[in-house]
Coordinates of C-alpha atoms and ligand atoms in Angstrom, one line a residue:
X1 CA 189.1 -47.1 -130.2
X2 CA 192.7 -47.9 -131.2
X3 CA 194.1 -44.5 -132.3
X4 CA 197.7 -45.6 -132.8
X5 CA 198.0 -46.6 -136.4
X6 CA 199.9 -49.8 -137.5
X7 CA 202.7 -47.5 -138.7
X8 CA 203.3 -43.9 -139.6
X9 CA 203.2 -44.2 -143.4
X10 CA 201.4 -46.1 -146.1
X11 CA 203.6 -46.7 -149.0
X12 CA 203.3 -49.1 -152.0
X13 CA 200.2 -50.7 -150.6
X14 CA 201.4 -51.3 -147.0
X15 CA 202.1 -49.7 -143.7
X16 CA 205.8 -48.7 -143.3
X17 CA 207.7 -47.2 -140.4
X18 CA 211.1 -45.5 -140.0
X19 CA 211.6 -44.5 -136.4
X20 CA 214.6 -42.3 -137.5
X21 CA 212.0 -39.6 -138.5
X22 CA 211.1 -36.7 -136.2
X23 CA 208.5 -37.6 -133.6
X24 CA 204.9 -36.4 -134.3
X25 CA 202.7 -36.6 -131.2
X26 CA 199.0 -36.7 -132.1
X27 CA 197.0 -34.9 -129.4
X28 CA 193.2 -35.3 -128.8
X29 CA 192.2 -31.6 -128.6
X30 CA 189.4 -32.3 -126.2
X31 CA 191.7 -33.6 -123.4
X32 CA 195.2 -32.7 -124.4
X33 CA 196.2 -36.4 -124.2
X34 CA 198.6 -37.9 -126.7
X35 CA 196.6 -40.5 -128.6
X36 CA 199.2 -41.7 -131.1
X37 CA 202.9 -41.2 -131.8
X38 CA 204.1 -41.1 -135.4
X39 CA 207.3 -40.3 -137.1
X40 CA 207.9 -37.8 -139.9
X41 CA 209.0 -39.4 -143.2
X42 CA 212.8 -39.6 -143.7
X43 CA 214.2 -39.0 -147.2
X44 CA 214.2 -42.8 -147.6
X45 CA 210.5 -43.0 -147.0
X46 CA 209.8 -40.1 -149.4
X47 CA 212.0 -41.8 -152.0
X48 CA 210.1 -45.1 -151.6
X49 CA 206.7 -43.3 -151.9
X50 CA 207.7 -41.4 -155.1
X51 CA 209.2 -44.5 -156.6
X52 CA 206.1 -46.5 -155.9
X53 CA 203.9 -43.9 -157.3
X54 CA 206.0 -43.5 -160.5
X55 CA 206.2 -47.2 -161.0
X56 CA 202.4 -47.8 -160.5
X57 CA 201.0 -44.9 -162.5
X58 CA 201.6 -46.0 -166.1
X59 CA 199.8 -49.3 -165.7
X60 CA 196.9 -47.6 -163.9
X61 CA 196.6 -45.1 -166.7
X62 CA 196.2 -48.1 -169.0
X63 CA 193.3 -49.5 -167.2
X64 CA 189.9 -49.0 -168.7
X65 CA 188.4 -45.9 -167.1
X66 CA 185.3 -47.8 -166.1
X67 CA 187.4 -50.2 -164.1
X68 CA 189.3 -47.3 -162.5
X69 CA 186.0 -45.7 -161.6
X70 CA 184.7 -49.0 -160.1
X71 CA 187.6 -49.1 -157.6
X72 CA 186.8 -45.5 -156.4
X73 CA 183.1 -46.3 -156.2
X74 CA 183.8 -49.4 -154.2
X75 CA 185.9 -47.4 -151.8
X76 CA 183.1 -44.9 -151.5
X77 CA 180.6 -47.6 -150.4
X78 CA 183.2 -49.0 -147.9
X79 CA 183.7 -45.6 -146.4
X80 CA 179.9 -45.2 -146.0
X81 CA 179.7 -48.6 -144.4
X82 CA 182.5 -47.6 -141.9
X83 CA 181.2 -44.1 -141.4
X84 CA 180.8 -44.5 -137.6
X85 CA 184.4 -45.6 -137.0
X86 CA 185.9 -43.1 -139.4
X87 CA 183.9 -40.3 -137.8
X88 CA 185.1 -41.3 -134.3
X89 CA 188.7 -41.2 -135.6
X90 CA 188.1 -37.9 -137.3
X91 CA 186.8 -36.5 -134.0
X92 CA 190.0 -37.8 -132.2
X93 CA 192.2 -36.3 -134.9
X94 CA 190.6 -32.9 -135.1
X95 CA 188.4 -32.5 -132.0
X96 CA 185.4 -31.7 -134.2
X97 CA 182.1 -33.0 -132.6
X98 CA 180.9 -36.4 -133.7
X99 CA 177.6 -34.7 -134.5
X100 CA 179.4 -33.0 -137.3
X101 CA 182.0 -35.6 -138.4
X102 CA 179.3 -38.3 -138.8
X103 CA 177.6 -36.2 -141.5
X104 CA 180.3 -34.0 -143.0
X105 CA 183.7 -35.7 -143.3
X106 CA 183.9 -39.4 -144.4
X107 CA 180.6 -38.9 -146.1
X108 CA 181.9 -36.0 -148.1
X109 CA 185.0 -38.0 -148.9
X110 CA 182.8 -40.9 -150.1
X111 CA 180.8 -38.4 -152.3
X112 CA 184.0 -37.3 -154.0
X113 CA 185.1 -41.0 -154.7
X114 CA 181.6 -41.8 -155.9
X115 CA 181.3 -38.7 -158.1
X116 CA 184.8 -39.1 -159.8
X117 CA 184.4 -42.8 -159.9
X118 CA 181.3 -42.2 -162.0
X119 CA 182.9 -39.6 -164.1
X120 CA 186.1 -41.6 -164.9
X121 CA 184.6 -43.3 -168.0
X122 CA 183.4 -39.9 -169.4
X123 CA 186.8 -38.3 -169.4
X124 CA 187.4 -38.2 -173.2
X125 CA 189.0 -36.2 -175.9
X126 CA 187.4 -34.8 -179.0
X127 CA 187.4 -35.1 -182.7
X128 CA 188.2 -31.9 -184.6
X129 CA 187.4 -32.1 -188.4
X130 CA 189.7 -30.1 -190.7
X131 CA 188.1 -30.9 -194.1
X132 CA 190.0 -34.0 -195.1
X133 CA 192.6 -34.1 -192.3
X134 CA 191.5 -34.1 -188.7
X135 CA 192.8 -33.7 -185.1
X136 CA 191.8 -35.8 -182.2
X137 CA 192.7 -35.1 -178.6
X138 CA 193.4 -37.4 -175.8
X139 CA 193.0 -36.3 -172.2
X140 CA 195.9 -37.9 -170.4
X141 CA 197.0 -38.0 -166.7
X142 CA 199.7 -35.7 -165.4
X143 CA 201.7 -38.5 -163.7
X144 CA 202.6 -38.3 -160.1
X145 CA 200.6 -35.8 -158.0
X146 CA 201.5 -34.6 -154.6
X147 CA 198.7 -33.7 -152.2
X148 CA 199.3 -31.6 -149.1
X149 CA 196.6 -31.2 -146.5
X150 CA 195.5 -28.8 -143.8
X151 CA 194.3 -30.0 -140.4
X152 CA 190.6 -29.0 -140.4
X153 CA 189.1 -31.7 -142.7
X154 CA 191.7 -34.5 -142.9
X155 CA 189.5 -37.2 -144.4
X156 CA 187.7 -34.9 -146.8
X157 CA 190.9 -33.2 -148.1
X158 CA 192.6 -36.6 -148.7
X159 CA 189.5 -37.8 -150.7
X160 CA 188.9 -34.5 -152.6
X161 CA 192.5 -34.7 -153.9
X162 CA 192.8 -38.5 -154.4
X163 CA 189.4 -39.0 -156.2
X164 CA 190.0 -36.7 -159.2
X165 CA 193.7 -37.6 -159.4
X166 CA 193.0 -41.3 -159.5
X167 CA 190.0 -41.1 -161.8
X168 CA 192.2 -39.3 -164.4
X169 CA 194.9 -42.1 -164.1
X170 CA 197.4 -40.4 -161.9
X171 CA 199.2 -41.7 -158.8
X172 CA 199.3 -39.6 -155.6
X173 CA 201.6 -39.1 -152.7
X174 CA 199.7 -37.4 -149.9
X175 CA 201.1 -35.6 -146.9
X176 CA 198.5 -34.9 -144.2
X177 CA 198.9 -32.0 -141.8
X178 CA 201.2 -32.9 -138.9
X179 CA 198.4 -31.9 -136.6
X180 CA 195.9 -34.5 -138.0
X181 CA 197.9 -37.4 -139.5
X182 CA 195.5 -40.3 -138.7
X183 CA 192.6 -40.1 -141.1
X184 CA 194.4 -40.2 -144.4
X185 CA 196.0 -43.5 -143.5
X186 CA 192.5 -45.0 -143.2
X187 CA 191.6 -43.6 -146.7
X188 CA 194.7 -45.3 -148.1
X189 CA 193.8 -48.6 -146.4
X190 CA 190.3 -48.5 -147.8
X191 CA 191.3 -47.6 -151.3
X192 CA 193.6 -50.6 -151.4
X193 CA 191.0 -52.9 -149.9
X194 CA 188.7 -51.7 -152.6
X195 CA 191.2 -52.9 -155.2
X196 CA 193.5 -50.0 -155.9
X197 CA 196.9 -51.4 -157.0
X198 CA 199.8 -50.7 -154.6
X199 CA 201.7 -47.5 -155.1
X200 CA 198.8 -45.4 -156.4
X201 CA 197.9 -43.7 -153.1
X202 CA 200.7 -43.3 -150.6
X203 CA 200.6 -41.4 -147.4
X204 CA 203.8 -39.9 -145.9
X205 CA 203.8 -38.0 -142.7
X206 CA 205.7 -34.9 -141.8
X207 CA 206.1 -31.3 -141.1
X208 CA 206.5 -28.6 -143.7
X209 CA 210.0 -29.8 -144.6
X210 CA 208.6 -33.1 -145.9
X211 CA 206.1 -31.3 -148.0
X212 CA 208.8 -29.1 -149.4
X213 CA 211.0 -32.1 -150.3
X214 CA 208.1 -33.6 -152.2
X215 CA 207.3 -30.5 -154.3
X216 CA 210.8 -30.0 -155.6
X217 CA 211.3 -33.7 -156.6
X218 CA 211.7 -34.2 -160.4
X219 CA 209.4 -37.3 -160.2
X220 CA 206.5 -35.0 -159.3
X221 CA 204.2 -33.5 -162.0
X222 CA 201.6 -31.7 -159.9
X223 CA 201.1 -30.3 -156.4
X224 CA 197.7 -29.7 -154.8
X225 CA 197.9 -27.8 -151.5
X226 CA 195.2 -27.0 -149.0
X227 CA 196.7 -24.6 -146.5
X228 CA 197.3 -21.0 -145.6
X229 CA 198.3 -18.2 -148.0
X230 CA 201.9 -17.9 -146.7
X231 CA 202.4 -21.7 -147.3
X232 CA 200.7 -21.4 -150.6
X233 CA 203.2 -18.7 -151.7
X234 CA 206.1 -21.0 -150.8
X235 CA 204.6 -24.1 -152.4
X236 CA 203.6 -22.2 -155.6
X237 CA 207.1 -20.8 -156.0
X238 CA 208.8 -24.2 -155.4
X239 CA 206.4 -25.8 -157.9
X240 CA 207.2 -23.1 -160.5
X241 CA 210.8 -24.0 -160.4
X242 CA 210.0 -27.3 -162.1
X243 CA 206.9 -25.8 -164.0
X244 CA 204.7 -28.2 -162.1
X245 CA 200.9 -27.9 -162.3
X246 CA 199.3 -26.6 -159.1
X247 CA 196.0 -26.4 -157.3
X248 CA 196.0 -24.0 -154.4
X249 CA 193.2 -24.1 -151.9
X250 CA 194.1 -21.3 -149.5
X251 CA 192.7 -19.1 -146.8
X252 CA 190.0 -16.5 -146.8
X253 CA 188.2 -13.6 -145.1
X254 CA 184.9 -14.0 -146.7
X255 CA 181.9 -11.6 -146.5
X256 CA 178.4 -12.4 -145.6
X257 CA 175.9 -9.6 -146.4
X258 CA 172.6 -9.5 -144.6
X259 CA 170.0 -7.0 -145.9
X260 CA 167.0 -5.6 -144.0
X261 CA 164.6 -7.7 -146.0
X262 CA 166.3 -11.0 -145.2
X263 CA 164.4 -13.7 -143.4
X264 CA 165.9 -13.1 -139.9
X265 CA 165.9 -16.7 -138.7
X266 CA 167.6 -18.0 -141.9
X267 CA 170.1 -15.2 -141.8
X268 CA 171.1 -16.0 -138.2
X269 CA 171.4 -19.7 -139.2
X270 CA 173.6 -18.7 -142.1
X271 CA 175.8 -16.6 -139.9
X272 CA 176.1 -19.5 -137.4
X273 CA 177.1 -21.9 -140.2
X274 CA 179.4 -19.3 -141.6
X275 CA 181.3 -18.8 -138.4
X276 CA 180.9 -21.6 -135.8
X277 CA 180.7 -24.9 -137.6
X278 CA 183.9 -26.9 -136.9
X279 CA 184.6 -24.3 -134.2
X280 CA 185.2 -21.7 -136.9
X281 CA 188.0 -23.6 -138.5
X282 CA 186.7 -23.5 -142.1
X283 CA 188.5 -21.8 -144.9
X284 CA 185.4 -20.5 -146.6
X285 CA 183.9 -19.0 -143.4
X286 CA 182.0 -15.7 -143.8
X287 CA 183.6 -14.0 -140.9
X288 CA 182.9 -10.5 -142.0
X289 CA 179.1 -10.3 -141.4
X290 CA 177.8 -7.0 -142.9
X291 CA 174.3 -6.3 -141.4
X292 CA 172.1 -3.5 -142.7
X293 CA 171.0 -0.9 -140.2
X294 CA 167.3 -1.8 -140.0
X295 CA 167.9 -5.4 -139.0
X296 CA 171.1 -5.1 -136.9
X297 CA 169.7 -5.1 -133.4
X298 CA 167.2 -7.9 -134.1
X299 CA 170.0 -9.9 -135.7
X300 CA 172.3 -9.6 -132.8
X301 CA 169.6 -10.3 -130.2
X302 CA 168.5 -13.5 -132.0
X303 CA 172.1 -14.6 -132.6
X304 CA 172.9 -14.3 -128.9
X305 CA 169.8 -16.3 -128.1
X306 CA 170.6 -19.0 -130.5
X307 CA 174.2 -19.2 -129.3
X308 CA 172.9 -20.2 -125.9
X309 CA 172.1 -23.5 -127.5
X310 CA 175.9 -24.2 -128.0
X311 CA 176.8 -27.4 -126.2
X312 CA 180.5 -27.8 -125.5
X313 CA 182.0 -31.0 -124.0
X314 CA 183.3 -34.3 -125.0
X315 CA 183.1 -34.2 -128.8
X316 CA 182.5 -37.9 -129.0
X317 CA 179.1 -37.3 -127.2
X318 CA 176.5 -37.0 -130.0
X319 CA 174.7 -34.3 -128.1
X320 CA 177.8 -32.0 -128.2
X321 CA 177.6 -29.5 -131.0
X322 CA 180.8 -27.4 -130.4
X323 CA 184.2 -28.8 -130.1
X324 CA 187.6 -27.5 -129.0
X325 CA 190.1 -25.8 -131.3
X326 CA 192.2 -28.3 -133.2
X327 CA 195.3 -27.4 -131.2
X328 CA 196.5 -25.4 -128.2
X329 CA 198.6 -23.4 -130.6
X330 CA 195.5 -22.5 -132.7
X331 CA 193.6 -21.4 -129.6
X332 CA 196.5 -19.1 -128.6
X333 CA 196.5 -17.5 -132.1
X334 CA 192.7 -16.9 -132.0
X335 CA 192.9 -15.5 -128.5
X336 CA 195.5 -13.1 -129.8
X337 CA 193.0 -11.8 -132.3
X338 CA 190.2 -11.5 -129.7
X339 CA 192.5 -9.3 -127.6
X340 CA 193.3 -7.2 -130.7
X341 CA 189.5 -6.8 -131.4
X342 CA 188.9 -5.5 -127.9
X343 CA 192.0 -3.3 -128.0
X344 CA 191.0 -1.8 -131.4
X345 CA 187.6 -0.8 -130.1
X346 CA 185.2 -3.5 -131.3
X347 CA 182.3 -4.3 -129.0
X348 CA 182.4 -7.8 -127.6
X349 CA 178.8 -9.0 -127.7
X350 CA 179.4 -12.6 -126.4
X351 CA 182.1 -15.1 -125.7
X352 CA 185.8 -14.2 -126.0
X353 CA 187.1 -16.5 -123.2
X354 CA 188.9 -19.8 -123.1
X355 CA 187.2 -22.6 -121.2
X356 CA 189.4 -23.5 -118.2
X357 CA 190.2 -27.1 -117.8
X358 CA 191.5 -29.8 -120.1
X359 CA 191.3 -29.4 -123.9
X360 CA 191.6 -26.3 -126.1
X361 CA 188.1 -25.0 -125.8
X362 CA 187.2 -21.4 -126.7
X363 CA 183.8 -19.8 -126.5
X364 CA 182.0 -18.8 -129.7
X365 CA 182.7 -15.1 -129.9
X366 CA 180.8 -12.2 -131.6
X367 CA 182.1 -8.7 -132.1
X368 CA 179.8 -5.9 -133.2
X369 CA 180.7 -2.3 -134.3
X370 CA 183.6 -3.7 -136.2
X371 CA 185.2 -1.4 -138.8
X372 CA 187.0 -2.4 -142.0
X373 CA 190.4 -1.3 -140.8
X374 CA 190.4 -3.5 -137.6
X375 CA 192.7 -6.5 -137.6
X376 CA 189.8 -8.8 -136.9
X377 CA 188.1 -7.6 -140.1
X378 CA 191.2 -7.9 -142.2
X379 CA 193.1 -11.1 -141.2
X380 CA 192.0 -14.7 -141.4
X381 CA 191.5 -15.8 -137.8
X382 CA 190.5 -19.4 -138.4
X383 CA 188.5 -19.8 -135.2
X384 CA 185.1 -19.1 -133.8
X385 CA 185.1 -15.3 -134.0
X386 CA 182.4 -13.4 -135.9
X387 CA 182.8 -9.8 -136.8
X388 CA 179.6 -7.8 -137.4
X389 CA 180.0 -4.7 -139.5
X390 CA 177.3 -2.1 -140.2
X391 CA 176.3 -0.9 -143.7
X392 CA 173.5 1.1 -145.3
X393 CA 173.5 0.7 -149.1
X394 CA 174.0 -2.2 -151.5
X395 CA 176.8 -0.4 -153.4
X396 CA 178.6 0.2 -150.2
X397 CA 178.2 -3.4 -149.0
X398 CA 179.5 -4.8 -152.2
X399 CA 182.5 -2.5 -152.4
X400 CA 183.5 -3.2 -148.8
X401 CA 182.8 -7.0 -149.2
X402 CA 185.3 -7.0 -152.1
X403 CA 187.9 -4.8 -150.3
X404 CA 190.1 -7.7 -149.3
X405 CA 193.0 -9.5 -150.8
X406 CA 191.2 -12.8 -150.4
X407 CA 188.4 -14.2 -152.6
X408 CA 187.3 -17.6 -151.4
X409 CA 183.6 -17.3 -150.7
X410 CA 180.8 -14.8 -150.2
X411 CA 177.2 -14.9 -149.2
X412 CA 174.1 -12.7 -149.3
X413 CA 170.7 -13.0 -147.4
X414 CA 167.9 -11.0 -149.0
X415 CA 164.4 -11.6 -150.3
X416 CA 165.0 -9.4 -153.3
X417 CA 165.7 -11.8 -156.2
X418 CA 167.4 -9.4 -158.5
X419 CA 169.6 -7.9 -155.8
X420 CA 170.7 -11.4 -154.7
X421 CA 171.9 -12.2 -158.2
X422 CA 173.5 -8.7 -158.6
X423 CA 175.4 -9.3 -155.5
X424 CA 176.5 -12.8 -156.5
X425 CA 177.7 -11.4 -159.8
X426 CA 179.6 -8.6 -158.1
X427 CA 181.3 -10.7 -155.4
X428 CA 185.0 -11.3 -156.1
X429 CA 184.9 -14.9 -154.8
X430 CA 185.1 -18.4 -156.1
X431 CA 182.0 -19.7 -154.3
X432 CA 178.9 -17.6 -153.6
X433 CA 175.8 -18.4 -151.6
X434 CA 172.3 -16.9 -151.9
X435 CA 170.3 -17.3 -148.7
X436 CA 172.7 -20.1 -147.6
X437 CA 176.2 -20.5 -146.5
X438 CA 179.1 -23.1 -146.6
X439 CA 177.4 -25.8 -148.6
X440 CA 180.1 -27.7 -150.5
X441 CA 178.5 -30.3 -152.8
X442 CA 181.1 -32.4 -154.7
X443 CA 179.1 -31.5 -157.9
X444 CA 180.0 -27.8 -157.7
X445 CA 183.5 -26.3 -158.4
X446 CA 185.2 -25.1 -155.2
X447 CA 188.2 -22.8 -155.0
X448 CA 189.3 -19.2 -154.6
X449 CA 189.9 -16.0 -156.5
X450 CA 192.7 -13.5 -155.7
X451 CA 195.0 -14.7 -152.8
X452 CA 192.6 -17.5 -151.9
X453 CA 193.8 -19.9 -154.6
X454 CA 194.5 -21.2 -158.0
X455 CA 192.4 -23.9 -159.7
X456 CA 189.3 -25.7 -158.6
X457 CA 188.5 -28.8 -156.7
X458 CA 185.4 -31.0 -157.2
X459 CA 183.0 -31.0 -160.1
X460 CA 184.0 -31.5 -163.8
X461 CA 186.3 -28.5 -163.4
X462 CA 188.7 -30.6 -161.3
X463 CA 189.4 -32.9 -164.2
X464 CA 191.1 -30.0 -166.0
X465 CA 193.5 -29.8 -163.1
X466 CA 194.5 -33.5 -163.0
X467 CA 194.8 -34.1 -166.7
X468 CA 196.4 -32.6 -169.8
X469 CA 195.3 -32.6 -173.4
X470 CA 197.3 -34.1 -176.2
X471 CA 196.5 -33.1 -179.8
X472 CA 197.1 -35.6 -182.6
X473 CA 197.1 -34.3 -186.1
X474 CA 196.1 -36.9 -188.8
X475 CA 196.9 -36.2 -192.4
X476 CA 194.6 -38.1 -194.9
X477 CA 196.3 -36.7 -198.1
X478 CA 199.8 -36.9 -199.4
X479 CA 202.4 -35.0 -197.4
X480 CA 203.8 -31.9 -199.2
X481 CA 207.1 -30.1 -198.7
X482 CA 208.8 -27.1 -200.4
X483 CA 211.7 -29.2 -201.7
Ligands
NAD513 P1 199.4 -24.5 -143.2 O1 199.6 -23.6 -144.4 O2 200.2 -24.1 -142.0 O3 199.8 -26.0 -143.6 C1 199.2 -26.7 -144.6 C2 200.0 -27.9 -145.0 O4 201.2 -27.4 -145.7 C3 200.5 -28.7 -143.8 O5 200.4 -30.1 -144.2 C4 202.0 -28.3 -143.7 O6 202.8 -29.3 -143.1 C5 202.4 -28.0 -145.1 N1 203.5 -27.1 -145.3 C6 203.9 -26.1 -144.5 N2 205.0 -25.5 -145.0 C7 205.3 -26.2 -146.2 C8 206.2 -26.0 -147.2 N3 207.2 -25.0 -147.1 N4 206.2 -26.8 -148.3 C9 205.3 -27.8 -148.4 N5 204.3 -28.0 -147.4 C10 204.3 -27.2 -146.4 O7 197.9 -24.5 -143.0 P2 197.1 -25.2 -141.8 O8 197.4 -24.3 -140.6 O9 197.3 -26.6 -141.7 O10 195.6 -25.0 -142.2 C11 194.9 -23.8 -142.1 C12 194.9 -23.0 -143.4 O11 194.4 -23.8 -144.4 C13 193.9 -21.8 -143.3 O12 194.6 -20.7 -143.9 C14 192.7 -22.2 -144.1 O13 192.0 -21.2 -144.7 C15 193.4 -23.1 -145.1 N6 192.4 -24.0 -145.7 C16 192.0 -23.8 -147.0 C17 191.0 -24.6 -147.6 C18 190.5 -24.4 -149.0 O14 190.0 -25.4 -149.5 N7 190.6 -23.3 -149.6 C19 190.5 -25.7 -146.8 C20 191.0 -25.9 -145.5 C21 191.9 -25.0 -145.0

């Protein structure tokens, strides 16, 4: 496959290059090879992208919503048609196994485009009667939105931001992560092939500095970031300067609580999905696995047995189910956490070692006897490291599950119906799972509480974050005034 794109950026409906920008080498994490070389956007490219977005947005907002939606739905069908090639590219960009990317990335992006494409024509205001007079409201676009992506789900993140933004009549300038810059360019290509007018979805590459220059530009009305909490703090503060709207999809340290009465096999599957999918590089992962005393030994034994089925290797091989870390840097960070886990007294049950040879592979790792104060139980690791913590009572489990500054997700496995709902109600987290983990249907709101974020992506809730309401008062009687 040709992994070098036509050019680094996609601006105003076409590929553009400016070799004066800082070099970005794209590395295939499975081999360490450079598979493409791009350039970060110069101020001239950023300027072109924002001008193009600004110029195109007004006319797009004037299209009938059904026609806007049709473009998005057409793009969704095209993405599904090209799922194989897009999944191969996603695997080159991220290192995630094709077994995953072929069912979880372009397909999820297509879902978002189809969902918001279908919703576009239903985005309406309301009529508010006041006796004779009345008010009607219009739901209007915000204008130019900036999207900034993380490196774990490059196609999905681009689509999850583009779809609601475009459905509401906005334009977008999207900056992918510098680690995975390839996939968003394909999304831009397909959207334009599907009939999106030039300028409405632009992709500019770059490191944090390019992102920062976008957020503070007066042409920008909204910023949606998927990234870490430290970056979120900076982006939120910069957006606040211009009172810009924000959506912040940030990190987490989510709890997964497994009670004695849980179905053991399902609970083990849940813990695997909560920790090892995408080699653990998922923001919503349930990395603090609280296991009740009566089931703990059976859980650990079954988990270790199931982990023997991990197949590492060339992620393009459909049989491989566990890929490398997305970058050498990320593997170093995760290894640092594993060392801390051992040093602070957690019991290493399995894994913990890098795989020697090419590529940034790291074994799936499980720690038991983890306590709440250990670094591995407090900090987001963003890698394949599960911490198993012991607990005895429901009250204790809930209190400890919530004792974190994050609040992205939380899960519970139990066969007690009322307890499951009590736990879900008590969790301080934006997305909760009962006898499941890490499902992210586009129909459901997704986002974080506490430090994990602001706003929601997906579902009807996302419309609130890509539009604003205008009230129009209509007087039906004579206008009165005191003098
Ligand atoms: P990161 O915060 O390092 O980078 C995210 C993006 O922000 C990148 O595109 C980066 O170039 C850009 N950026 C960095 N500094 C910036 C600045 N000052 N101004 C503007 N943009 C800037 O995150 P990452 O390492 O790419 O991704 C991992 C993090 O993302 C994890 O914390 C993970 O939990 C989080 N994440 C969250 C979600 C979610 O939906 N909640 C989804 C995926 C990843």
